[in-house]
XYZ file of C-alpha atoms in Angstrom:
545
model
C -139.444 87.721 -66.082
C -136.219 86.076 -67.042
C -134.632 89.281 -67.707
C -135.735 90.719 -64.527
C -134.417 87.937 -62.504
C -130.991 88.283 -64.287
C -130.888 92.054 -63.662
C -131.704 91.974 -59.960
C -128.531 89.887 -58.924
C -126.503 92.248 -61.014
C -127.666 95.416 -59.180
C -127.109 93.648 -55.916
C -123.775 92.560 -56.741
C -122.834 96.276 -57.697
C -124.196 97.338 -54.223
C -122.271 94.492 -52.486
C -118.978 95.799 -54.416
C -119.378 99.403 -53.244
C -119.712 98.182 -49.487
C -116.576 96.147 -49.928
C -114.728 99.145 -51.179
C -115.736 101.046 -47.970
C -114.359 98.046 -45.662
C -111.510 96.924 -47.718
C -109.051 98.479 -45.435
C -110.350 96.801 -42.258
C -108.774 93.315 -42.753
C -106.758 91.214 -45.145
C -109.551 88.863 -45.713
C -112.072 91.677 -46.946
C -109.420 93.091 -49.210
C -108.953 89.739 -51.034
C -112.839 89.321 -51.247
C -112.986 92.869 -52.640
C -110.712 91.756 -55.693
C -112.866 88.591 -56.026
C -116.221 90.516 -56.136
C -114.999 93.201 -58.546
C -114.147 90.547 -61.047
C -117.400 88.819 -60.626
C -119.505 91.750 -61.505
C -118.135 92.082 -64.884
C -120.947 90.258 -66.777
C -122.297 90.252 -70.339
C -125.607 89.613 -71.584
C -127.141 86.450 -70.802
C -127.933 85.399 -74.236
C -124.219 85.746 -75.240
C -121.753 82.984 -74.468
C -119.689 85.715 -72.956
C -122.493 86.496 -70.363
C -121.327 84.131 -67.730
C -119.654 85.800 -64.732
C -115.913 85.076 -64.160
C -115.609 82.492 -61.443
C -114.435 83.965 -58.037
C -112.980 80.650 -56.908
C -110.413 80.135 -59.389
C -106.935 79.612 -57.973
C -105.274 82.249 -60.259
C -107.385 84.961 -58.940
C -106.959 83.830 -55.218
C -103.266 83.716 -55.536
C -103.097 87.069 -57.219
C -105.033 88.592 -54.250
C -102.866 87.019 -51.913
C -99.615 88.183 -53.455
C -101.146 91.756 -53.829
C -101.873 92.031 -49.965
C -98.499 90.361 -49.118
C -96.692 93.174 -51.105
C -98.731 95.827 -49.152
C -97.904 94.005 -45.898
C -94.159 93.938 -46.771
C -94.120 97.582 -47.825
C -95.753 98.547 -44.419
C -93.429 96.524 -42.553
C -90.334 97.808 -44.292
C -91.591 101.242 -43.693
C -91.929 100.632 -39.957
C -88.431 99.148 -39.532
C -87.018 101.907 -41.637
C -88.852 104.528 -39.427
C -87.691 102.822 -36.272
C -84.036 102.388 -37.495
C -83.960 106.005 -38.533
C -85.184 107.299 -35.202
C -82.859 105.013 -33.246
C -79.925 105.936 -35.429
C -80.676 109.591 -34.859
C -80.771 109.266 -31.221
C -77.727 107.303 -31.168
C -75.947 110.010 -33.466
C -76.844 112.699 -31.044
C -75.599 110.866 -27.905
C -72.351 110.216 -29.755
C -71.916 113.885 -30.758
C -72.769 115.108 -27.248
C -70.433 112.531 -25.593
C -67.525 113.624 -27.943
C -68.262 117.369 -27.377
C -68.075 116.790 -23.517
C -64.966 114.757 -23.768
C -63.407 117.226 -25.888
C -64.550 120.114 -23.584
C -63.078 118.287 -20.522
C -59.765 117.853 -22.341
C -59.356 121.422 -23.193
C -60.376 122.573 -19.700
C -57.910 120.057 -18.158
C -55.178 121.371 -20.351
C -55.867 125.071 -19.659
C -56.276 124.611 -15.999
C -53.133 122.661 -15.557
C -51.159 125.324 -17.423
C -52.633 128.230 -15.470
C -52.788 126.702 -11.857
C -50.099 124.019 -11.849
C -47.584 126.050 -14.186
C -47.312 122.903 -16.322
C -45.373 122.976 -19.552
C -47.256 122.525 -22.854
C -46.192 118.892 -23.004
C -47.495 118.104 -19.495
C -50.736 120.106 -20.161
C -51.341 118.296 -23.331
C -50.837 115.100 -21.398
C -53.362 115.933 -18.787
C -55.744 117.196 -21.356
C -55.443 113.921 -23.413
C -55.991 111.760 -20.184
C -59.110 113.765 -19.280
C -60.412 113.282 -22.959
C -59.730 109.498 -22.771
C -61.234 109.044 -19.320
C -64.329 110.897 -20.301
C -64.653 108.798 -23.503
C -64.167 105.646 -21.445
C -67.001 106.718 -18.952
C -69.491 108.121 -21.340
C -69.028 105.291 -23.978
C -69.584 107.725 -26.791
C -67.161 105.768 -28.739
C -66.362 101.869 -28.506
C -63.822 101.075 -25.764
C -61.413 99.688 -28.349
C -61.379 102.862 -30.608
C -60.870 105.151 -27.669
C -57.995 102.821 -26.325
C -56.303 103.336 -29.766
C -56.332 107.102 -29.433
C -53.041 107.569 -27.755
C -51.253 106.199 -30.801
C -52.563 109.238 -32.734
C -52.563 112.051 -29.999
C -49.327 111.453 -28.088
C -47.138 111.733 -31.149
C -49.218 114.707 -32.399
C -48.446 116.732 -29.214
C -44.868 115.618 -29.007
C -45.284 113.472 -25.689
C -44.143 110.214 -27.278
C -42.863 109.179 -30.621
C -44.924 106.710 -32.795
C -42.546 103.843 -32.035
C -42.632 104.355 -28.302
C -46.479 104.592 -28.420
C -47.170 101.639 -30.510
C -44.530 99.414 -28.780
C -46.906 99.569 -25.575
C -49.656 97.661 -27.521
C -47.288 94.554 -27.911
C -46.187 94.450 -24.264
C -45.448 90.806 -23.162
C -48.171 90.988 -20.509
C -50.881 91.383 -23.242
C -50.030 87.832 -24.289
C -50.462 86.516 -20.903
C -53.804 88.031 -20.882
C -54.656 86.690 -24.433
C -53.625 83.141 -23.548
C -55.925 83.292 -20.516
C -58.879 84.261 -22.669
C -58.320 81.359 -24.935
C -58.475 78.937 -22.073
C -61.727 80.861 -20.690
C -63.495 80.537 -24.226
C -62.641 76.764 -24.180
C -64.072 76.400 -20.744
C -67.096 78.127 -21.550
C -67.586 76.193 -24.732
C -67.411 72.537 -23.379
C -69.098 73.612 -20.115
C -66.321 72.891 -17.600
C -67.311 75.436 -15.179
C -70.725 73.696 -14.770
C -68.835 70.535 -13.773
C -66.754 72.516 -11.307
C -69.772 74.029 -9.784
C -71.621 70.923 -9.603
C -68.680 69.254 -7.751
C -68.500 72.103 -5.168
C -72.198 72.123 -4.554
C -72.207 68.548 -3.998
C -69.420 68.976 -1.405
C -71.573 71.499 0.740
C -74.982 70.999 2.313
C -78.072 72.523 0.364
C -78.508 75.430 2.945
C -78.086 79.119 2.031
C -74.727 79.283 3.732
C -73.577 76.020 2.006
C -74.471 77.360 -1.493
C -72.826 80.597 -0.903
C -69.662 78.828 -0.007
C -69.819 76.545 -2.989
C -70.079 79.542 -5.343
C -67.352 81.513 -3.667
C -64.971 78.455 -3.922
C -65.986 77.624 -7.378
C -65.268 81.267 -8.308
C -61.674 81.154 -6.545
C -60.990 77.904 -8.440
C -61.963 79.105 -11.845
C -60.196 82.379 -10.964
C -56.872 80.745 -10.934
C -56.835 80.308 -14.691
C -59.576 82.732 -15.761
C -60.291 86.469 -15.384
C -62.635 87.872 -12.764
C -65.025 89.017 -15.480
C -65.207 85.660 -17.280
C -65.705 83.808 -13.915
C -68.674 86.054 -13.155
C -70.215 85.491 -16.485
C -69.818 81.726 -16.354
C -71.364 81.516 -12.762
C -74.117 83.843 -13.198
C -76.535 81.598 -14.858
C -75.766 78.871 -12.107
C -76.716 81.454 -9.381
C -80.005 82.446 -11.052
C -81.171 78.846 -11.508
C -81.133 77.713 -8.086
C -84.120 79.755 -6.639
C -86.477 82.277 -7.561
C -86.796 83.888 -3.989
C -85.255 87.212 -4.190
C -83.656 87.341 -0.604
C -81.745 84.241 -1.446
C -81.129 84.958 -5.106
C -79.655 88.226 -4.330
C -77.132 86.754 -1.919
C -76.223 83.992 -4.275
C -75.614 86.645 -7.050
C -73.619 88.788 -4.770
C -71.561 85.652 -3.814
C -70.690 85.396 -7.657
C -69.734 89.125 -8.154
C -67.813 89.197 -4.698
C -66.164 85.782 -5.267
C -65.125 86.642 -8.752
C -63.537 89.807 -7.595
C -61.727 88.230 -4.746
C -60.487 85.406 -7.085
C -59.231 88.169 -9.340
C -56.330 88.795 -6.993
C -55.121 85.176 -6.773
C -53.101 85.051 -10.016
C -51.600 87.514 -12.078
C -54.072 86.958 -15.027
C -57.125 87.097 -12.646
C -57.622 90.888 -13.088
C -56.592 93.472 -15.565
C -55.145 95.837 -12.889
C -52.681 93.053 -11.955
C -51.335 92.894 -15.441
C -51.028 96.821 -15.546
C -49.107 96.787 -12.284
C -46.760 93.992 -13.500
C -46.233 95.761 -16.888
C -45.500 99.042 -15.071
C -42.882 97.375 -12.984
C -41.118 95.961 -15.959
C -41.042 99.471 -17.667
C -39.380 100.743 -14.478
C -36.696 98.179 -14.955
C -37.676 96.295 -11.574
C -37.689 92.546 -11.172
C -41.091 91.367 -11.891
C -43.224 89.099 -9.455
C -43.228 85.653 -10.792
C -46.356 83.511 -11.073
C -45.506 81.479 -7.951
C -44.548 84.363 -5.854
C -47.716 86.260 -6.702
C -49.722 83.364 -5.657
C -47.809 82.791 -2.431
C -48.525 86.440 -1.737
C -52.132 86.524 -2.380
C -53.411 83.018 -1.166
C -53.686 84.030 2.435
C -55.534 87.223 1.675
C -57.805 85.334 -0.549
C -58.719 82.921 1.975
C -59.473 85.449 4.532
C -61.621 87.487 2.177
C -63.502 84.487 1.018
C -64.154 83.538 4.629
C -65.440 87.226 5.185
C -67.618 87.121 2.244
C -69.316 83.950 3.180
C -69.836 85.160 6.833
C -71.439 88.388 5.668
C -73.562 87.003 2.970
C -74.939 84.158 4.877
C -75.613 86.115 8.170
C -79.244 85.554 9.077
C -79.852 83.760 5.855
C -81.569 80.690 7.519
C -80.482 77.188 7.952
C -83.407 75.530 5.848
C -82.693 73.024 3.018
C -82.956 74.029 -0.680
C -83.637 71.789 -3.607
C -80.910 72.167 -6.123
C -81.528 70.378 -9.558
C -79.548 72.765 -11.650
C -77.015 70.292 -12.620
C -78.801 66.976 -12.663
C -78.179 66.373 -16.288
C -74.405 67.531 -16.180
C -72.041 64.675 -16.858
C -68.322 64.637 -16.847
C -67.028 63.821 -20.343
C -63.804 63.089 -21.807
C -63.421 66.577 -23.044
C -63.752 67.996 -19.601
C -61.145 65.725 -18.400
C -58.869 66.703 -21.107
C -59.230 70.450 -20.621
C -58.948 69.973 -16.894
C -55.582 68.092 -17.354
C -54.429 71.036 -19.495
C -55.215 73.642 -16.984
C -53.545 71.774 -14.088
C -50.455 70.987 -16.322
C -50.451 74.901 -17.026
C -50.519 75.710 -13.423
C -47.851 73.143 -12.428
C -45.591 74.373 -15.162
C -46.123 77.960 -14.201
C -45.249 77.074 -10.499
C -41.981 75.285 -11.184
C -40.773 77.733 -14.108
C -39.783 80.362 -11.698
C -37.986 78.237 -9.131
C -35.729 76.349 -11.753
C -35.136 79.513 -14.041
C -31.929 80.466 -11.849
C -30.541 76.766 -12.353
C -31.917 76.129 -15.970
C -33.322 78.325 -18.523
C -32.771 76.256 -21.691
C -36.258 76.848 -23.175
C -36.094 80.649 -22.284
C -39.716 80.737 -21.698
C -41.458 83.023 -19.151
C -45.118 83.006 -17.765
C -46.494 85.034 -20.496
C -45.221 82.739 -23.433
C -46.243 79.597 -21.459
C -49.889 80.760 -21.100
C -49.987 81.849 -24.768
C -48.746 78.551 -25.755
C -51.440 76.587 -23.870
C -53.994 79.058 -25.267
C -52.902 78.278 -28.850
C -53.047 74.639 -27.994
C -56.775 74.900 -27.578
C -56.946 75.507 -31.349
C -55.082 72.278 -32.275
C -57.450 69.580 -33.911
C -58.046 66.474 -31.739
C -56.426 68.099 -28.735
C -57.967 71.567 -28.204
C -61.607 72.544 -28.393
C -61.817 75.665 -30.434
C -61.942 76.847 -34.117
C -61.290 80.178 -35.460
C -64.764 81.116 -35.179
C -64.624 80.859 -31.348
C -61.764 83.524 -31.466
C -64.516 86.127 -32.068
C -65.619 85.858 -28.551
C -62.105 87.043 -27.413
C -62.537 90.642 -25.906
C -59.691 92.291 -28.187
C -60.920 95.634 -26.929
C -59.472 94.879 -23.480
C -56.148 94.222 -25.179
C -56.081 97.646 -26.809
C -57.174 99.070 -23.335
C -54.065 97.453 -21.921
C -51.996 99.007 -24.413
C -53.388 102.417 -23.622
C -52.740 101.759 -19.945
C -49.091 101.019 -20.810
C -48.962 104.186 -23.027
C -50.177 106.300 -20.382
C -47.608 104.924 -17.935
C -44.709 105.434 -20.442
C -45.791 109.101 -20.957
C -45.968 109.594 -17.313
C -42.629 108.234 -16.732
C -41.041 110.392 -19.559
C -42.586 113.681 -18.473
C -41.954 115.904 -15.372
C -45.643 115.143 -14.296
C -44.612 113.599 -10.872
C -43.097 116.876 -9.864
C -46.487 118.602 -10.071
C -48.200 116.261 -7.786
C -45.099 116.052 -5.535
C -45.949 118.879 -3.515
C -49.472 117.520 -2.709
C -48.156 114.201 -1.581
C -45.726 115.830 0.588
C -48.485 116.525 3.054
C -48.189 112.695 4.157
C -44.527 112.539 4.478
C -44.523 112.774 8.215
C -47.282 110.046 8.589
C -46.375 106.411 9.512
C -46.066 104.297 6.456
C -49.004 102.077 7.553
C -51.421 105.176 7.963
C -50.273 106.407 4.419
C -51.041 102.809 3.116
C -54.480 102.931 4.723
C -55.380 106.345 3.331
C -54.160 105.205 -0.215
C -56.391 102.214 -0.126
C -59.359 104.099 0.957
C -58.810 106.634 -1.836
C -58.351 103.931 -4.488
C -61.692 102.256 -3.390
C -63.497 105.559 -3.599
C -62.051 106.534 -6.953
C -63.306 103.201 -8.425
C -66.868 104.501 -8.290
C -65.986 107.169 -10.869
C -63.664 105.260 -13.052
C -63.074 101.788 -14.282
C -60.446 99.835 -12.331
C -58.195 99.154 -15.391
C -58.206 102.893 -16.305
C -57.748 104.076 -12.745
C -54.581 101.817 -12.102
C -53.159 102.906 -15.399
C -53.474 106.640 -14.315
C -52.510 106.125 -10.578
C -49.602 104.010 -10.573
C -47.268 106.432 -12.572
C -48.398 109.344 -10.309
C -47.867 107.475 -7.104
C -44.443 106.214 -8.007
C -43.066 109.690 -9.279
C -44.843 111.744 -6.637
C -43.687 109.562 -3.551
C -39.959 109.150 -4.464
C -38.907 111.942 -2.158
C -40.447 110.523 1.117
C -40.889 106.706 0.484
C -37.806 104.644 0.665
C -36.718 101.252 -0.625
C -39.603 99.035 -1.648
C -42.353 101.201 -0.163
C -43.427 102.837 -3.512
C -43.901 99.271 -4.958
C -45.729 98.051 -1.952
C -48.005 101.114 -2.132
C -48.630 100.574 -5.828
C -49.495 96.930 -5.198
C -51.847 97.731 -2.316
C -53.627 100.164 -4.565
C -53.860 97.674 -7.138
C -55.455 95.009 -5.075
C -57.819 97.414 -3.258
C -59.216 98.279 -6.781
C -60.372 94.755 -7.116
C -62.048 95.099 -3.511
C -64.534 97.792 -4.379
C -67.715 95.856 -3.723
C -70.227 98.629 -3.132
C -71.050 100.269 -6.468
C -72.210 98.342 -9.638
C -69.694 100.066 -11.926
C -66.820 99.528 -9.591
C -65.533 96.221 -11.025
C -66.481 94.181 -13.842
C -68.124 91.330 -11.782
C -70.219 93.861 -10.030
C -71.531 95.432 -13.286
C -72.211 92.008 -14.896
C -74.293 90.732 -12.034
C -76.106 94.004 -11.483
C -76.958 94.229 -15.186
C -77.988 90.669 -15.664
C -79.209 89.665 -12.322
C -81.602 92.374 -11.608
C -80.422 93.067 -8.006
C -81.098 96.211 -6.188
C -78.075 98.743 -5.996
C -78.827 99.260 -2.120
C -78.401 95.478 -1.517
C -74.877 95.777 -3.104
C -73.965 98.759 -1.201
C -75.020 97.428 2.297
C -73.311 94.107 1.793
C -70.412 95.409 -0.407
C -69.620 98.334 2.095
C -68.835 95.708 5.042
C -66.671 93.573 2.829
C -64.721 96.621 1.398
C -63.943 97.757 4.913
C -62.595 94.354 5.645
C -60.620 94.429 2.496
C -59.027 97.896 3.210
C -57.970 96.736 6.680
C -56.657 93.384 5.508
C -54.703 94.782 2.565
C -53.077 97.424 4.751
C -51.926 94.868 7.168
C -50.544 92.479 4.500
C -48.964 95.132 2.645
C -47.170 96.605 5.778
C -46.119 92.934 7.181
C -46.469 90.256 4.733
C -45.657 91.563 1.310
C -42.627 93.629 2.589
C -41.051 90.263 3.312
C -41.347 89.095 -0.404
C -40.612 92.600 -2.035
C -37.669 93.397 0.330
């Protein structure tokens, strides 16, 4: 009887062990129990001291089972990650190969067609082919923006378009340091939250109605745009517009106010938009007198105010007059750091204002706008005075600096080639038109072209063509006025998400419908074309002679 009772549990234990093997894969808990049960079934004769079963509750066995399952789990997770990474890498690799192949194909076709149909020389055909290659790579993003922007250093000397020294010198253009200093200030502004203090101040000046909030966001964008670029302004104000309301009809208008306001503010100062710097750099390469910081602001301030008023009217039309509860900045307080940075920005603007008027009488320091802005940017890294350390410099978009260099390099290549003569015959069709009509057509074409190419690349390509091809029928300052009008209109393309950086930023992160951007942006773009044409024909002519 005792032997029977000892054998029966042993048989049942073996049966239970077999069942555990069948279900071990179903859960981690059962897998651990399987190991415990398999150890407990190793029993000896009951009469022997060794006949006692191994304890299933010993800490060593439990830890061993847990570690075993953890290893299995880690291996499975590593396999999933490897598989996902491999598939993602393969897809990205295929896209890169296809994008580079398409760009190379377009470049070869552009070179061949220009040689066959435009009777261009080898040098000009190679230049057009390289530009087609660069434009395609900038558009399909097969390679990073900075990598594509450095290709002219290799390609232009390889085809005899520019020598290496001339090509690389464009990447150290003084205009680039103006942009670099501006981005240092923008990084400091974002780090300490000065943009929130400015936005809170403007929101408190207007009623909490849809029209009041649209006005506050537009004015805040213009104020920030005096020292920051339009893309940085849009990035800083975007979270503010998203936090006010969740109702789509109003949130969409607030987001468009940020995008359109940032684009409008981009024309206020030379550093507000990359096309502005491309235009100024091209004037310096031609040997013309540059437009000073003060002169630029006086030229653009009236246009900025009119465009801002038009934007507020269009976006607030039929938006209602009810009150909104705005609590986005209830916890934002003005600190000593905010006041210190605001003082630096105001001092910078004052110094830029007085630098140009006093330069004819006193130029002892020998500083220009580029060096002044870079000096204030570097001041942001000085301990106890500034707000940045070297780790913060990683957020500066250096790829845009390379893009500027590529634009200046293309402009130099255009000016040193006979490419203007190829397009001159096509532009002669407009020589009998009044200048104001030609300006209007040029502005319309510039806005349409921004739907297919980034504004920076477009201006870098268009300005040399416009200048060289219109020399035969545009007189005096008319070529410069035309190039300036095209540059400003490139910032007034409000219809398409990819037209300007603020549009792209708001469209990607704000989740608004493309049709809403088109229907509001079309009206504002029409207003912009008309105003730019009138300002260029009447007002800017007075400054540019």
